[in-house]
Tab-separated table of C-alpha atoms in Angstrom:
chain	number	residue	atom	x	y	z
A	328	MET	CA	193.415	-77.928	25.461
A	329	PRO	CA	193.709	-77.737	21.294
A	330	ALA	CA	194.968	-75.063	19.240
A	331	VAL	CA	192.601	-71.962	18.360
A	332	VAL	CA	192.576	-72.778	15.148
A	333	ARG	CA	191.775	-68.970	12.620
A	334	ILE	CA	190.139	-68.875	9.519
A	335	ASN	CA	192.361	-66.164	7.445
A	336	SER	CA	194.948	-66.577	10.351
A	337	ASN	CA	192.309	-63.564	12.076
A	338	THR	CA	191.868	-62.600	15.315
A	339	PHE	CA	190.738	-60.481	16.844
A	340	SER	CA	190.663	-57.162	16.638
A	341	TRP	CA	189.311	-53.439	17.558
A	342	ALA	CA	187.151	-54.452	14.460
A	343	SER	CA	185.707	-57.378	15.614
A	344	THR	CA	184.151	-55.725	18.976
A	345	ARG	CA	180.658	-54.312	20.113
A	346	THR	CA	179.782	-52.521	23.133
A	347	LYS	CA	176.369	-52.120	24.266
A	348	ILE	CA	175.467	-50.321	27.613
A	349	ASP	CA	171.966	-50.671	28.582
A	350	GLY	CA	170.858	-52.461	25.699
A	351	GLU	CA	172.016	-49.999	23.445
A	352	LEU	CA	175.175	-50.148	20.775
A	353	TYR	CA	177.238	-47.346	21.259
A	354	GLU	CA	179.633	-47.405	18.160
A	355	GLY	CA	181.638	-44.850	20.043
A	356	VAL	CA	183.833	-46.875	22.198
A	357	THR	CA	187.583	-46.853	21.589
A	358	GLY	CA	188.851	-48.170	24.066
A	359	PHE	CA	188.120	-50.906	27.068
A	360	SER	CA	190.002	-52.273	30.355
A	361	TYR	CA	189.648	-53.176	33.506
A	362	ASP	CA	191.834	-55.029	36.661
A	363	ASN	CA	189.821	-58.163	37.470
A	364	LYS	CA	191.850	-58.792	40.647
A	365	LEU	CA	191.111	-61.526	43.697
A	366	GLU	CA	192.939	-60.388	47.145
A	367	THR	CA	194.085	-64.266	48.907
A	368	THR	CA	196.579	-64.502	51.714
A	369	TYR	CA	198.397	-67.232	52.615
A	370	ILE	CA	198.589	-69.479	55.303
A	371	PHE	CA	201.625	-70.186	57.785
A	372	GLY	CA	202.439	-73.206	59.607
A	373	GLN	CA	205.098	-75.623	60.803
A	374	ARG	CA	206.261	-75.849	57.805
A	375	ARG	CA	210.784	-75.891	58.050
A	376	SER	CA	210.816	-73.995	54.865
A	377	GLY	CA	209.021	-71.392	56.443
A	378	GLY	CA	206.743	-71.929	53.150
A	379	PRO	CA	203.055	-71.608	53.157
A	380	ILE	CA	200.947	-74.860	53.550
A	381	ALA	CA	197.878	-72.681	52.276
A	382	GLN	CA	195.647	-69.954	50.527
A	383	THR	CA	192.891	-68.736	51.638
A	384	SER	CA	189.331	-68.502	49.048
A	385	GLY	CA	190.318	-65.293	49.164
A	386	LYS	CA	188.156	-61.636	48.917
A	387	TYR	CA	186.784	-60.414	45.933
A	388	THR	CA	186.431	-57.170	43.976
A	389	PRO	CA	184.526	-56.567	41.217
A	390	PRO	CA	187.284	-54.492	39.315
A	391	GLU	CA	186.396	-50.333	38.157
A	392	VAL	CA	185.602	-50.765	34.492
A	393	LYS	CA	187.159	-47.568	32.327
A	394	LEU	CA	185.840	-47.012	29.438
A	395	SER	CA	187.148	-44.124	26.379
A	396	MET	CA	185.145	-43.102	24.432
A	397	LEU	CA	184.364	-40.390	21.883
A	398	ALA	CA	183.233	-36.910	23.278
A	399	GLU	CA	179.551	-36.987	21.623
A	400	GLU	CA	178.084	-40.508	23.070
A	401	ALA	CA	179.852	-39.880	26.113
A	402	ASP	CA	178.097	-36.926	26.379
A	403	ALA	CA	174.752	-39.060	24.856
A	404	LEU	CA	174.989	-41.574	27.681
A	405	CYS	CA	175.761	-39.251	30.810
A	406	ALA	CA	172.502	-37.800	29.780
A	407	THR	CA	170.866	-41.396	29.222
A	408	MET	CA	171.307	-42.364	32.630
A	409	ALA	CA	170.557	-39.089	34.017
A	410	LEU	CA	167.458	-39.357	32.570
A	411	LYS	CA	166.552	-42.535	33.802
A	412	SER	CA	167.959	-41.462	37.170
A	413	GLY	CA	164.946	-39.228	37.623
A	414	GLN	CA	167.551	-37.222	39.888
A	415	GLY	CA	169.155	-35.758	36.881
A	416	SER	CA	172.089	-37.490	37.641
A	417	TYR	CA	173.986	-39.272	35.515
A	418	GLY	CA	175.703	-41.357	38.920
A	419	ALA	CA	173.224	-42.718	40.537
A	420	VAL	CA	171.302	-45.736	37.637
A	421	GLU	CA	172.924	-49.020	37.929
A	422	PHE	CA	172.942	-50.935	33.959
A	423	ASN	CA	174.429	-53.091	32.745
A	424	VAL	CA	177.953	-53.411	29.619
A	425	LEU	CA	177.808	-55.636	26.935
A	426	PHE	CA	180.825	-56.412	25.148
A	427	GLN	CA	181.463	-58.575	22.884
A	428	ALA	CA	184.410	-59.922	20.113
A	429	PHE	CA	183.460	-61.656	16.695
A	430	GLU	CA	185.331	-63.249	14.351
A	431	ILE	CA	184.626	-66.150	12.067
A	432	GLY	CA	186.037	-69.699	13.233
A	433	LEU	CA	186.640	-68.137	16.905
A	434	ALA	CA	184.458	-68.927	19.741
A	435	PRO	CA	183.054	-65.191	20.536
A	436	MET	CA	184.072	-63.729	24.045
A	437	THR	CA	182.020	-62.298	25.804
A	438	LEU	CA	182.214	-59.547	29.018
A	439	VAL	CA	179.802	-58.481	30.851
A	440	VAL	CA	180.301	-55.929	33.619
A	441	ALA	CA	176.710	-56.378	35.742
A	442	LYS	CA	174.912	-53.317	37.954
A	443	ALA	CA	177.656	-50.970	36.563
A	444	ARG	CA	177.614	-47.213	37.849
A	445	ILE	CA	178.810	-44.301	36.667
A	446	VAL	CA	181.346	-43.066	39.194
A	447	GLY	CA	183.704	-40.878	36.840
A	448	VAL	CA	184.196	-38.896	34.065
A	449	SER	CA	187.728	-37.341	32.923
A	450	ALA	CA	188.685	-35.631	29.329
A	451	SER	CA	191.490	-33.858	27.978
A	452	TYR	CA	191.753	-32.314	24.589
A	453	ALA	CA	194.351	-31.940	22.455
A	454	GLU	CA	195.345	-30.193	19.125
A	455	GLY	CA	195.215	-32.610	16.858
A	456	PRO	CA	193.836	-34.892	14.312
A	457	ASP	CA	192.333	-37.335	16.190
A	458	GLY	CA	187.977	-36.785	17.475
A	459	LEU	CA	187.811	-35.202	21.046
A	460	LYS	CA	187.171	-38.029	23.959
A	461	LYS	CA	186.022	-38.647	27.884
A	462	ASP	CA	186.965	-41.352	29.907
A	463	ILE	CA	184.039	-43.104	31.902
A	464	THR	CA	185.331	-44.941	35.027
A	465	LEU	CA	181.778	-47.503	35.454
A	466	LYS	CA	181.906	-49.061	38.801
A	467	PRO	CA	180.346	-52.366	38.391
A	468	MET	CA	178.488	-55.029	40.955
A	469	GLY	CA	180.359	-57.988	38.692
A	470	VAL	CA	181.911	-58.867	35.884
A	471	VAL	CA	181.365	-62.429	33.837
A	472	GLU	CA	183.987	-63.190	31.058
A	473	ASN	CA	182.902	-65.982	28.924
A	474	GLY	CA	180.964	-67.405	31.514
A	475	PHE	CA	183.038	-67.181	34.106
A	476	THR	CA	183.882	-65.296	37.038
A	477	LEU	CA	187.129	-64.580	38.782
A	478	ALA	CA	185.092	-65.822	42.533
A	479	ARG	CA	183.519	-68.243	43.299
A	480	LYS	CA	180.121	-69.107	42.145
A	481	VAL	CA	178.809	-70.613	45.258
């Protein structure tokens, strides 16, 4: 695969990103993290070395996704989801999250967090010049990175 061609040496930075939650743009997202994993198991046989002879295709469990947001946008997101639930619960609604990065000359980076629900909200406020933030924990049914998944599609 050829080396990445950059225009003016630009690469992705936080200023290159945007996040849409349930189709709405949220500019107050200040952090986005997840840890995608596939749990596989080695299969051992009668190999003299004692090393594995195969590996299972594995079990995929979608990762929890953490969003750091300005407190007022986190509150707005929770209020919106609580209204959509019809039950007053911001944890009862599934929605999609689209995280993208764009930079001239680079292929766009796209992450889709599918059928996510809010399963946690945490906050820690401290004195200082930074804006107040909250962390939203999402539990999705799947994660698609640039059109690909860690788990098999078939």
